[in-house]
mmCIF file of C-alpha atoms in Angstrom:
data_model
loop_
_atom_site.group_PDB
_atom_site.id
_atom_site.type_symbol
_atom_site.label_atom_id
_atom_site.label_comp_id
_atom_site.label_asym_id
_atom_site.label_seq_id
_atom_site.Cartn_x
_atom_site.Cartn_y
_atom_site.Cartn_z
ATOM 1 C CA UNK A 1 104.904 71.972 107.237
ATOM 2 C CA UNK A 2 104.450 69.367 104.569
ATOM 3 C CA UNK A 3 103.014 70.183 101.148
ATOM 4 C CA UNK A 4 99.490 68.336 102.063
ATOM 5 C CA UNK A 5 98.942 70.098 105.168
ATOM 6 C CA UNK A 6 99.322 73.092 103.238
ATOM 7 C CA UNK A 7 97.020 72.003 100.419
ATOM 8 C CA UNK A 8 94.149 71.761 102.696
ATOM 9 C CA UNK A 9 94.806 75.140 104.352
ATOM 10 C CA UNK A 10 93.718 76.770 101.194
ATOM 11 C CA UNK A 11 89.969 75.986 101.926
ATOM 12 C CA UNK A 12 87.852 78.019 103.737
ATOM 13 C CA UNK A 13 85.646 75.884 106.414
ATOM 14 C CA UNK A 14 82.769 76.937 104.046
ATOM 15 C CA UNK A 15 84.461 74.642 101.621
ATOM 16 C CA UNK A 16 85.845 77.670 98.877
ATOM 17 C CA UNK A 17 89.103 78.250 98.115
ATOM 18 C CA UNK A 18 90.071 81.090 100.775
ATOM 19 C CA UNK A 19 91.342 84.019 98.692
ATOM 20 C CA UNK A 20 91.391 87.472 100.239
ATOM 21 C CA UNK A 21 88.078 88.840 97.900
ATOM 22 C CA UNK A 22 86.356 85.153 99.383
ATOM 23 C CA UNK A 23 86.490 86.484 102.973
ATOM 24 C CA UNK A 24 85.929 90.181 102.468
ATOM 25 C CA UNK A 25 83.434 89.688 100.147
ATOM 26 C CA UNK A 26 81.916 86.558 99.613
ATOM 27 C CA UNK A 27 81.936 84.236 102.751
ATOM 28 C CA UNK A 28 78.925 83.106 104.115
ATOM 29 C CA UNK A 29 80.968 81.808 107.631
ATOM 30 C CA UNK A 30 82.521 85.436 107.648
ATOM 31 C CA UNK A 31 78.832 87.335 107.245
ATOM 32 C CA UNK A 32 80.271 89.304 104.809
ATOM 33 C CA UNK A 33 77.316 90.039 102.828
ATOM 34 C CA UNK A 34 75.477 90.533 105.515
ATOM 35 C CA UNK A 35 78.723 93.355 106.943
ATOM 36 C CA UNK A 36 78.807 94.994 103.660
ATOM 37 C CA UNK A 37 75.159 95.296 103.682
ATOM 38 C CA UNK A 38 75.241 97.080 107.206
ATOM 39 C CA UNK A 39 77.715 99.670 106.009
ATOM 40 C CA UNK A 40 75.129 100.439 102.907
ATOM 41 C CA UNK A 41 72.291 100.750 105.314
ATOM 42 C CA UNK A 42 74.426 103.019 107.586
ATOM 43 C CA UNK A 43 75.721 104.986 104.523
ATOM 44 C CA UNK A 44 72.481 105.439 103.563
ATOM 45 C CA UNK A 45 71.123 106.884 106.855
ATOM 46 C CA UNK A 46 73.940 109.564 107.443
ATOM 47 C CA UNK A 47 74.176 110.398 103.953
ATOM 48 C CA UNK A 48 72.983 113.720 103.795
ATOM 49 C CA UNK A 49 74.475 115.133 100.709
ATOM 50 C CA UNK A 50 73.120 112.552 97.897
ATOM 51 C CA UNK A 51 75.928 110.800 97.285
ATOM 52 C CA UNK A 52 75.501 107.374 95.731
ATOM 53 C CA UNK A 53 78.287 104.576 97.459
ATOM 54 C CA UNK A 54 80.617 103.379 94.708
ATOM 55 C CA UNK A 55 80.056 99.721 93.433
ATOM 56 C CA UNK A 56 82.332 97.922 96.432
ATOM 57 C CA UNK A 57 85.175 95.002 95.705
ATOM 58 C CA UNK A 58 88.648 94.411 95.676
ATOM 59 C CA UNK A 59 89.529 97.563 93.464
ATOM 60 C CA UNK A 60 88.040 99.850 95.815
ATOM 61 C CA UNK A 61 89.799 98.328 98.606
ATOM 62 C CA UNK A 62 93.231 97.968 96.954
ATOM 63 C CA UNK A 63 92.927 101.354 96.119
ATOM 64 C CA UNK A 64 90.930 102.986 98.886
ATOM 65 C CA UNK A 65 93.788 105.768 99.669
ATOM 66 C CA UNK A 66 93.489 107.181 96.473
ATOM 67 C CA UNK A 67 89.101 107.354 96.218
ATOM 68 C CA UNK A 68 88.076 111.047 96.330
ATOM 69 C CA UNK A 69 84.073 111.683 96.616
ATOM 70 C CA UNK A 70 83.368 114.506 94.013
ATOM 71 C CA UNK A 71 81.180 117.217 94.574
ATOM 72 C CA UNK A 72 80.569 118.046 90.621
ATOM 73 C CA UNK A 73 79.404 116.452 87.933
ATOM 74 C CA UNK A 74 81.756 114.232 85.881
ATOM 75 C CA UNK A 75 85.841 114.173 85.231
ATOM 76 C CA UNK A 76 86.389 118.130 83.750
ATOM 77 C CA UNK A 77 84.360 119.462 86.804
ATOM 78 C CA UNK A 78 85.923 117.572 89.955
ATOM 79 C CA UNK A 79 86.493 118.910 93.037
ATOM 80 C CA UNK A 80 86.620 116.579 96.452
ATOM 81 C CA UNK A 81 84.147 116.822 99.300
ATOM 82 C CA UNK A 82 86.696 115.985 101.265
ATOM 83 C CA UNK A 83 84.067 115.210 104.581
ATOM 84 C CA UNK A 84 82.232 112.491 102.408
ATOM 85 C CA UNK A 85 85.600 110.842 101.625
ATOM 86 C CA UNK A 86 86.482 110.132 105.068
ATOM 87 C CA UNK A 87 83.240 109.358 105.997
ATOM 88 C CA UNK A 88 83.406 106.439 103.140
ATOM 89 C CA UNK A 89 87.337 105.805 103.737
ATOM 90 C CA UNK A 90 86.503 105.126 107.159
ATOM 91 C CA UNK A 91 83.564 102.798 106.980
ATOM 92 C CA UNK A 92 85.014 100.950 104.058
ATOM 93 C CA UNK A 93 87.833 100.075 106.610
ATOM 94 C CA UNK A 94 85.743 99.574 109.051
ATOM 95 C CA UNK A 95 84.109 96.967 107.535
ATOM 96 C CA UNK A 96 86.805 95.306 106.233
ATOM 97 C CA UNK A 97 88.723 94.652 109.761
ATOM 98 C CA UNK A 98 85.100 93.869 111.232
ATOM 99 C CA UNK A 99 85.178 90.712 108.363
ATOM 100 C CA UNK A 100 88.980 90.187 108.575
ATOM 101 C CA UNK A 101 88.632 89.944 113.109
ATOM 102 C CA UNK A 102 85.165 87.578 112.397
ATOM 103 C CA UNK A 103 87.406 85.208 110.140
ATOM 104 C CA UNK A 104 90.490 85.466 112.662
ATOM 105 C CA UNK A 105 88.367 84.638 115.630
ATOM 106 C CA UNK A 106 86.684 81.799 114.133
ATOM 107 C CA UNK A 107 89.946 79.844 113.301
ATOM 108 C CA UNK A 108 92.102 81.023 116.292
ATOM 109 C CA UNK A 109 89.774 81.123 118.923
ATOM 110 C CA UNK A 110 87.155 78.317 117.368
ATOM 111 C CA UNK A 111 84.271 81.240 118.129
ATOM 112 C CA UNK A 112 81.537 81.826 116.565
ATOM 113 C CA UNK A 113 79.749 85.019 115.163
ATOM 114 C CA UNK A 114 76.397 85.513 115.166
ATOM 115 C CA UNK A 115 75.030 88.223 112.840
ATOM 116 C CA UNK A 116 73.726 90.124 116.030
ATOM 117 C CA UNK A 117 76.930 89.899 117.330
ATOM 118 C CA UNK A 118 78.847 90.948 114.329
ATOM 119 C CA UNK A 119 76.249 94.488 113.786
ATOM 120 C CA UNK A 120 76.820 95.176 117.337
ATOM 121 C CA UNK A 121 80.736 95.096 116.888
ATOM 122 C CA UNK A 122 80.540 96.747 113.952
ATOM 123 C CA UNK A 123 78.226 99.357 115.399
ATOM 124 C CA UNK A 124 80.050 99.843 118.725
ATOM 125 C CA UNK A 125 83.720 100.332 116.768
ATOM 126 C CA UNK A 126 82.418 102.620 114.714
ATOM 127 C CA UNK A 127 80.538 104.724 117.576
ATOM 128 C CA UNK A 128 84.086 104.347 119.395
ATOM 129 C CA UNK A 129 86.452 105.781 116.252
ATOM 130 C CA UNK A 130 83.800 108.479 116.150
ATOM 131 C CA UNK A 131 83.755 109.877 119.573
ATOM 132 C CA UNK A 132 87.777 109.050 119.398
ATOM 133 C CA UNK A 133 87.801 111.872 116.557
ATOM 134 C CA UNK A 134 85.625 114.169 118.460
ATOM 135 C CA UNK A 135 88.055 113.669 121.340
ATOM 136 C CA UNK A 136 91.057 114.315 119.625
ATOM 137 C CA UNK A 137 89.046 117.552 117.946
ATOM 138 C CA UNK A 138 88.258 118.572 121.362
ATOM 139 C CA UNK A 139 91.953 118.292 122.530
ATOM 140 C CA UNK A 140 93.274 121.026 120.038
ATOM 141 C CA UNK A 141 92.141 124.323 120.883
ATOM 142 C CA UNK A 142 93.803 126.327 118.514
ATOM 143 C CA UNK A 143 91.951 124.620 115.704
ATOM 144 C CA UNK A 144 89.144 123.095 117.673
ATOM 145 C CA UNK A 145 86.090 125.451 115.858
ATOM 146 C CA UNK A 146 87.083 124.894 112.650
ATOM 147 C CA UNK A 147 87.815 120.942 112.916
ATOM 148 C CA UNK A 148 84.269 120.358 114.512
ATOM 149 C CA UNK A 149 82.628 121.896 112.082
ATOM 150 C CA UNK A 150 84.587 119.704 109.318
ATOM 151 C CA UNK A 151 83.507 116.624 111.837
ATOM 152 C CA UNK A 152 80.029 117.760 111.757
ATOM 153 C CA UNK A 153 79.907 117.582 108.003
ATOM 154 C CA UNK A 154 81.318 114.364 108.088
ATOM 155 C CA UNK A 155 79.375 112.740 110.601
ATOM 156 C CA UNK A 156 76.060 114.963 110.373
ATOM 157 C CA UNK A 157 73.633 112.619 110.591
ATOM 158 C CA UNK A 158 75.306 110.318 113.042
ATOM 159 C CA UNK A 159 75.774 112.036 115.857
ATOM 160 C CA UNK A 160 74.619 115.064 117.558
ATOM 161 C CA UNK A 161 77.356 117.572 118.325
ATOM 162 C CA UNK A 162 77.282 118.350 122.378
ATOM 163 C CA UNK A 163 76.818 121.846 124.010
ATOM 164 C CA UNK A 164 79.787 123.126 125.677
ATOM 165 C CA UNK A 165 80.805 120.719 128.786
ATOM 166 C CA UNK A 166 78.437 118.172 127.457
ATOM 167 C CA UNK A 167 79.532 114.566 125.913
ATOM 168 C CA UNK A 168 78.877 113.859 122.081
ATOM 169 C CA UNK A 169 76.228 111.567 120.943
ATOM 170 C CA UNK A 170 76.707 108.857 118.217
ATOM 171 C CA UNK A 171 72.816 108.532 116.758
ATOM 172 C CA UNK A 172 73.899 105.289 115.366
#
């Protein structure tokens, strides 16, 4: 490829240079506002613990294997709720390959996302890697007790944990 072809593949079709923190966080094409805005409300709603969502960008997401959720009160006192973690490790990821699979559709399959569109698939692959958990939880039987009630902490206010023989239900 010659150097000018590559020169104008650094632009985003919104007309900004594309860097990595432009689509995740700042791309008006991508709805990424409007995605990270989705996982706030969500975080919000199943939040049942108090816990306030860390300021979001690049550092978080660079780093989001090594974010703990503390359950005391500043550095001398820390000990992980390890249930809120995942619950914010997962739907920081979540949201990231929602924005990431928006962007990569529009230039590879010319489509476009509409906002209703893009809650819905954000929405439906999170209910999916949910009941995927539960699923997995449910497969184990040695440990099965003890790991649904860690996935009812995590998810508490999502879903609604089944009766024996009975399918779960995502609330979301």
């Amino acid at each position: 490829m010659k150097s000018e072809e590559w020169k104008s593949k650094q632009y985003c079709a919104c007309g900004a240079i594309e860097t990595i923190e432009h689509i995740i966080f700042e791309c008006k094409l991508h709805k990424a506002k409007r995605t990270w805005k989705l996982l706030k409300e969500t975080w919000t709603r199943i939040d049942n613990k108090g816990y306030k969502l860390p300021k979001l960008n690049m550092n978080i997401i660079k780093g989001l294997s090594c974010i703990r959720m503390n359950k005391g009160k500043g550095r001398r006192n820390f000990e992980e709720d390890k249930s809120v973690t995942k619950r914010l490790k997962t739907l920081i990821g979540l949201t990231v390959w929602t924005i990431w699979k928006n962007r990569n559709s529009r230039i590879f399959n010319e489509t476009v996302v509409t906002k209703k569109l893009l809650m819905e698939t954000w929405k439906t692959t999170l209910r999916e890697r949910i009941s995927l958990e539960w699923k997995i939880i449910d497969l184990n039987p040695r440990t099965k007790g003890l790991e649904q009630t860690k996935f009812a902490d995590k998810w508490a206010n999502a879903v609604k944990i089944p009766d024996k023989g009975k399918a779960l239900a995502v609330t979301l």
